[in-house]
XYZ file of C-alpha atoms in Angstrom:
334
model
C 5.216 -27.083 114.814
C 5.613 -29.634 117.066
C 8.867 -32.145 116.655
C 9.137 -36.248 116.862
C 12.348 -38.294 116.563
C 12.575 -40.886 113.836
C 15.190 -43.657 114.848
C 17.190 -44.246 117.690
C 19.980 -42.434 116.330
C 17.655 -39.117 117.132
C 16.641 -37.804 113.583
C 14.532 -34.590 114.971
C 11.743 -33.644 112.274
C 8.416 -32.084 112.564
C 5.940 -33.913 113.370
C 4.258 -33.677 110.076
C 6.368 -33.630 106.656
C 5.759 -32.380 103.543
C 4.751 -35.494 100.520
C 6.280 -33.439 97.387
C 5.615 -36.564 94.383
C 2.418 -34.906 93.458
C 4.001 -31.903 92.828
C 5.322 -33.274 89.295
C 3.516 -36.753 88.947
C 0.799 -38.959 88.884
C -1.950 -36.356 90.442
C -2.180 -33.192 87.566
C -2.639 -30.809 87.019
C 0.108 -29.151 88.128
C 1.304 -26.329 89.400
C 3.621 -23.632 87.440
C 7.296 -24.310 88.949
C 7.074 -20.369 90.584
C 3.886 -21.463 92.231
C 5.333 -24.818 93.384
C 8.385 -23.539 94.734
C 6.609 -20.595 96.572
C 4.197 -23.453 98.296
C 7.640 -25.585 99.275
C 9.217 -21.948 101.006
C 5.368 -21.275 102.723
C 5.708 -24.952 104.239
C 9.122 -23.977 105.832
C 7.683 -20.852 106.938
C 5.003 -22.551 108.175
C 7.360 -25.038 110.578
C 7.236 -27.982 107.967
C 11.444 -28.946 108.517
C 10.727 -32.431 106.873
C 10.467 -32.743 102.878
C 9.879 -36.301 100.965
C 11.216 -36.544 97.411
C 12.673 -39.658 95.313
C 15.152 -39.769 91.837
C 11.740 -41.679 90.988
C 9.308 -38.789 90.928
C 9.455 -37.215 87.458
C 11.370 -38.701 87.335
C 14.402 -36.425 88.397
C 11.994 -33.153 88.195
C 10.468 -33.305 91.602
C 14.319 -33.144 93.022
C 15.362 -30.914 90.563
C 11.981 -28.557 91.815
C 13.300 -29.157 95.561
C 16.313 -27.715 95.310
C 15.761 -24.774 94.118
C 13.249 -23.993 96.301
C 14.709 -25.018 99.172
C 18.189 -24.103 98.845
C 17.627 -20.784 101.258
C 16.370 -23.047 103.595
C 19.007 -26.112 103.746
C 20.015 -25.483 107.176
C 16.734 -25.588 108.879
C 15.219 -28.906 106.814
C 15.379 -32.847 106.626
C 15.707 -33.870 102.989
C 14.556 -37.476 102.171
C 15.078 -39.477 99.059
C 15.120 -42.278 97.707
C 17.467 -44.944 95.327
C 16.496 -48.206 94.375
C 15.938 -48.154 90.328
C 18.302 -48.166 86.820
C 16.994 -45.522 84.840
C 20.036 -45.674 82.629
C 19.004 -49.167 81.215
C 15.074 -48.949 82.292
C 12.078 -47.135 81.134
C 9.145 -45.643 82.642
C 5.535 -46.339 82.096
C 2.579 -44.217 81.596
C 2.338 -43.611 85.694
C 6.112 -42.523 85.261
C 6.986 -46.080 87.338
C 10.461 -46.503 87.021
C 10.334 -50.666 85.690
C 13.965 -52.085 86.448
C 15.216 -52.281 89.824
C 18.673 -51.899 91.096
C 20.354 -51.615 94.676
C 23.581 -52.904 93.767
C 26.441 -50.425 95.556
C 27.605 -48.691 92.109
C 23.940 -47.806 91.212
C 23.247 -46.647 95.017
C 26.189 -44.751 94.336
C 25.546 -43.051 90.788
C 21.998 -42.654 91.934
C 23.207 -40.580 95.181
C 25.793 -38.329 93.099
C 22.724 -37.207 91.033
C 20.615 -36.470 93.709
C 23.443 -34.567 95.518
C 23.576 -32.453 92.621
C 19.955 -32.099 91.731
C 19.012 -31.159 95.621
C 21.834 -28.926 95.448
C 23.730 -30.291 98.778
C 26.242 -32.010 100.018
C 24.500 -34.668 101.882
C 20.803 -36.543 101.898
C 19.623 -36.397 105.606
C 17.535 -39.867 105.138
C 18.200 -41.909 102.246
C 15.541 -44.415 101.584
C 15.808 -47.699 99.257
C 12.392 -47.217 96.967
C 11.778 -50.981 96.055
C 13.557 -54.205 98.107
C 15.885 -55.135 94.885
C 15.371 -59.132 95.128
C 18.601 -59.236 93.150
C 20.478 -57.649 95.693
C 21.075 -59.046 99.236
C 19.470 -56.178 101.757
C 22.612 -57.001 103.783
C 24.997 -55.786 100.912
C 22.464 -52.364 101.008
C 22.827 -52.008 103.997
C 26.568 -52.603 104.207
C 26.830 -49.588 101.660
C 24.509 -47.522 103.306
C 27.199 -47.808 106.283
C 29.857 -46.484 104.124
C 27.944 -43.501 102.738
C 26.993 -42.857 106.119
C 31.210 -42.860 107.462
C 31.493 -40.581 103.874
C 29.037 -37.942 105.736
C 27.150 -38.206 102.157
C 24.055 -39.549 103.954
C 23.145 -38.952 107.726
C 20.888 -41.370 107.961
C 18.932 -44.395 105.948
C 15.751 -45.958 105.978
C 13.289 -48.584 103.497
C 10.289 -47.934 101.852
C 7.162 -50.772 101.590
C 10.095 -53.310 102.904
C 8.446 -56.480 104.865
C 9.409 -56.488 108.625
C 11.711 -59.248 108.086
C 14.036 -57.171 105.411
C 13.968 -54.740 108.074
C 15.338 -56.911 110.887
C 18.046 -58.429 108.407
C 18.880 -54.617 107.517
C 18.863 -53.168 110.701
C 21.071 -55.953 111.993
C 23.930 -54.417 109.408
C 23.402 -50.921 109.660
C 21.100 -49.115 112.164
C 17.706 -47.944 110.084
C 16.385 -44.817 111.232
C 12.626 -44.961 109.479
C 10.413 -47.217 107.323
C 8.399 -45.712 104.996
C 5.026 -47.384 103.741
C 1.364 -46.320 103.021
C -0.527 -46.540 106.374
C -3.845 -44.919 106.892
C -7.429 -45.256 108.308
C -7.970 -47.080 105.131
C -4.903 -49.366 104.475
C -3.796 -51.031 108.387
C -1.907 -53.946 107.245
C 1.561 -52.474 108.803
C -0.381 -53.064 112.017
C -0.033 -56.424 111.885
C 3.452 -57.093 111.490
C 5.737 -53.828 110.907
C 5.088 -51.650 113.353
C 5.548 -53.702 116.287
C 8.941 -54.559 114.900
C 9.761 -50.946 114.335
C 8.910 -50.206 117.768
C 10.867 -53.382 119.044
C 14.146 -51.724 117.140
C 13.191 -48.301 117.806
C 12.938 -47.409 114.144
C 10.712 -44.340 112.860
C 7.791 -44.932 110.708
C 6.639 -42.269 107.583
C 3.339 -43.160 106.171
C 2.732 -42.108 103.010
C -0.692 -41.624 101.771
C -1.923 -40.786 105.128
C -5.191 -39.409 103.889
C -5.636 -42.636 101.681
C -4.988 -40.594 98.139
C -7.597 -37.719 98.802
C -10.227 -40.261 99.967
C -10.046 -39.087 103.927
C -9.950 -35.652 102.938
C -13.610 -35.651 102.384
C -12.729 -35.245 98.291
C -14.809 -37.900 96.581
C -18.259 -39.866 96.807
C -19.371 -42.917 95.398
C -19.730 -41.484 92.082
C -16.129 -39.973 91.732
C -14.449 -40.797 88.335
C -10.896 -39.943 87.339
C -9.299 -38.884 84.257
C -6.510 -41.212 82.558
C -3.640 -39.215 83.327
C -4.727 -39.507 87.205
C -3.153 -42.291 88.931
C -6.541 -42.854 90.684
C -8.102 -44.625 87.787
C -5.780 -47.264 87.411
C -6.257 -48.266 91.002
C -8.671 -50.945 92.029
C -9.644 -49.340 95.279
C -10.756 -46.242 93.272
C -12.948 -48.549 90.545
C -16.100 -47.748 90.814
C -17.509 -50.865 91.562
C -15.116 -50.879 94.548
C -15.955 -47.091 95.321
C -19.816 -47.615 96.012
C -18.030 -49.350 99.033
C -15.229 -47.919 99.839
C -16.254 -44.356 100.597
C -17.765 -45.749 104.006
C -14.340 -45.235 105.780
C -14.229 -41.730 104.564
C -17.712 -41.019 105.840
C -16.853 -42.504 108.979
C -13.864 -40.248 109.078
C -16.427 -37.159 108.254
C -18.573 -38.162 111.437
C -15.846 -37.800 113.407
C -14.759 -34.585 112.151
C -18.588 -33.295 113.042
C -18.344 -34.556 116.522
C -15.239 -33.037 117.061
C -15.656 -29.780 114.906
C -12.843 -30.151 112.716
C -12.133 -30.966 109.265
C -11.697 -34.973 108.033
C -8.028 -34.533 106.764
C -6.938 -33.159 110.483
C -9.134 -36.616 111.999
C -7.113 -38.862 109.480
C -3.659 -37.141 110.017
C -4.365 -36.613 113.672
C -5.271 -40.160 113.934
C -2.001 -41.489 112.444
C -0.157 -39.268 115.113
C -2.083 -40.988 118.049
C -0.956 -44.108 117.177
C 3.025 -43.719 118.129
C 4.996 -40.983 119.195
C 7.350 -41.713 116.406
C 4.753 -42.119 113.456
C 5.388 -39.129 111.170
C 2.640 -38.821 108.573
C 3.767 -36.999 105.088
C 0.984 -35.757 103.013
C 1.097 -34.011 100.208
C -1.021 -30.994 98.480
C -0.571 -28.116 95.970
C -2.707 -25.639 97.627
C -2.047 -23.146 100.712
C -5.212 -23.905 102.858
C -4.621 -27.441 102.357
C -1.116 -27.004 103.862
C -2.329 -24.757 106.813
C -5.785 -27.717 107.734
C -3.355 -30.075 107.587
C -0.652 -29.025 110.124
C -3.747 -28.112 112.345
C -3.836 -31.652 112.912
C -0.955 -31.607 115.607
C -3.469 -29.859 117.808
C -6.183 -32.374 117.449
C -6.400 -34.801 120.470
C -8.229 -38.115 120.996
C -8.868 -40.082 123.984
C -8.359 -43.202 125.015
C -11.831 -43.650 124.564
C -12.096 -42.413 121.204
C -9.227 -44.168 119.638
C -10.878 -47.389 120.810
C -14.086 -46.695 119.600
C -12.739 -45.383 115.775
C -10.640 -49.287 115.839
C -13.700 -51.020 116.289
C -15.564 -49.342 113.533
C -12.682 -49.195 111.425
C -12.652 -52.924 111.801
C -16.086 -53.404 110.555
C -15.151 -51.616 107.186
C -14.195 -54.155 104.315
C -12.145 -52.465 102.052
C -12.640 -53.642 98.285
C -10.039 -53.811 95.766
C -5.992 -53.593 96.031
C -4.074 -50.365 96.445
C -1.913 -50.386 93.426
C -2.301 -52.124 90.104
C -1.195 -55.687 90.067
C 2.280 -54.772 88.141
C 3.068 -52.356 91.091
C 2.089 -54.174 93.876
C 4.483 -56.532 92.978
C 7.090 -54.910 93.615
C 5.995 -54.311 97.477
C 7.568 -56.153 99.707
C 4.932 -56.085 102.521
């Protein structure tokens, strides 16, 4: 597996990571825990070094799953999570979305003593704030993250969906080594104003969702339909009034694969790593051959020629319909 540095501070990881929420939420079924943890071990084996969790996911379960599977392993991995929510005073909804936010320094703190002991380490590699707390300056965050960071109980922080100018006011306190947000062939908007601030600070960027929720995999059709439990069917992209539309970026993205005799998840994640040497995508899956197509996408090329040619049709493609329901989208900060 090929390697990419996230941050100027040199965080080495591979160049595609390992998405673990849908291991324990929002996408069942799911697997047994020996299953899960088996397919967390064959994505070390495999050269995956770089593993995404949050307190969030479960919540608490999809750390708790982590490390024990990856305890063998802790020397030869990056272990992100994330902070950024109360679950002491809050509640979580049917999606399991944490609803109260908090980034003041004693919940960053409690937060990162839990996850120490849940991940079974002494120190989170890259610590990410989930949500921008609007009741807590980023500055004081960041001022915190510092002192974790002198502790040795983080190595290194980052945001997640935080607006390019939370980043620079962050940044400016404490050096941020990625930004996490959803970026794909089917949600661009960090083009516009994020990523050419990342690259100005020489920050790394994680996109989550690269393969747009199973949509660029090649998974559904117009006619797709998703169960209640799925977190699918309570987003308006995936309506299917929107659907009957929407599916023309992931046929696009199946032409390509054609032409170049590969698979459509490989042209989406392939696609993300052609835009910038320090883009690391992080998808997700609970299946072995899902795991193996995907890191075959480090060995899929494009030219210069090619990249221009999938903008331009890209660009023609109105995508209907928001990516999150209206209650979680406000609490993105792009």
């Amino acid at each position: 597996m090929k390697k990419r540095i996230l941050g100027s501070n040199g965080l080495e990881v591979s160049s595609l990571g390992y998405g673990c929420m849908g291991l324990t939420q929002s996408y069942p079924p799911f697997l047994p825990k020996n299953e899960s943890i088996a397919l967390l071990q064959q994505a070390v084996e495999e050269g995956i070094t770089f593993f995404d969790t949050a307190e969030a996911y479960g919540p608490f379960s999809n750390e708790e799953l982590l490390g024990e599977a990856l305890q063998p392993y802790r020397e030869r991995i990056i272990i992100a999570t994330k902070f950024g929510f109360d679950f002491r005073n809050g509640r979580n909804d049917a999606h399991n979305r944490p609803v109260m936010l908090s980034s003041r320094p004693g919940s960053i703190r409690n937060a990162l003593e839990d996850s120490l002991r849940r991940l079974r380490t002494d120190h989170i590699d890259l610590y990410y704030q989930h949500r921008v707390d609007p009741n807590t300056p980023i500055e004081e965050v960041a001022s915190t993250m510092s002192d974790l960071i002198k502790e040795g109980k983080i190595l290194h922080w980052g945001l997640s969906e935080a607006s390019a100018a939370t980043v620079r006011r962050a940044h400016a306190v404490c050096p941020v080594s990625a930004v996490q947000s959803e970026y794909s062939m089917w949600y661009r908007k960090p083009e516009k104003e994020l990523l050419p601030v990342l690259e100005e600070l020489g920050i790394g960027f994680v996109p989550f969702s690269p393969l747009g929720k199973g949509m660029l995999a090649g998974r559904f059709n117009k006619k797709s339909t998703f169960p209640s439990d799925d977190f699918r069917s309570a987003i308006p992209r995936f309506n299917p009034e929107n659907l009957q539309y929407n599916v023309a970026v992931a046929e696009l993205v199946q032409d390509i694969a054609e032409r170049k005799n590969t698979s459509p998840a490989r042209v989406a994640l392939a696609w993300l790593l052609a835009q910038k040497p320090w883009i690391v995508p992080i998808p997700g899956t609970k299946n072995v051959e899902r795991l193996k197509e995907n890191i075959g996408a480090s060995n899929i090329v494009f030219t210069k020629e090619e990249l221009e040619n999938i903008k331009t049709q890209l660009n023609h493609i109105k995508i209907i319909g928001e990516r999150y329901p209206q209650e979680q989208e406000a609490l993105t900060g792009l």
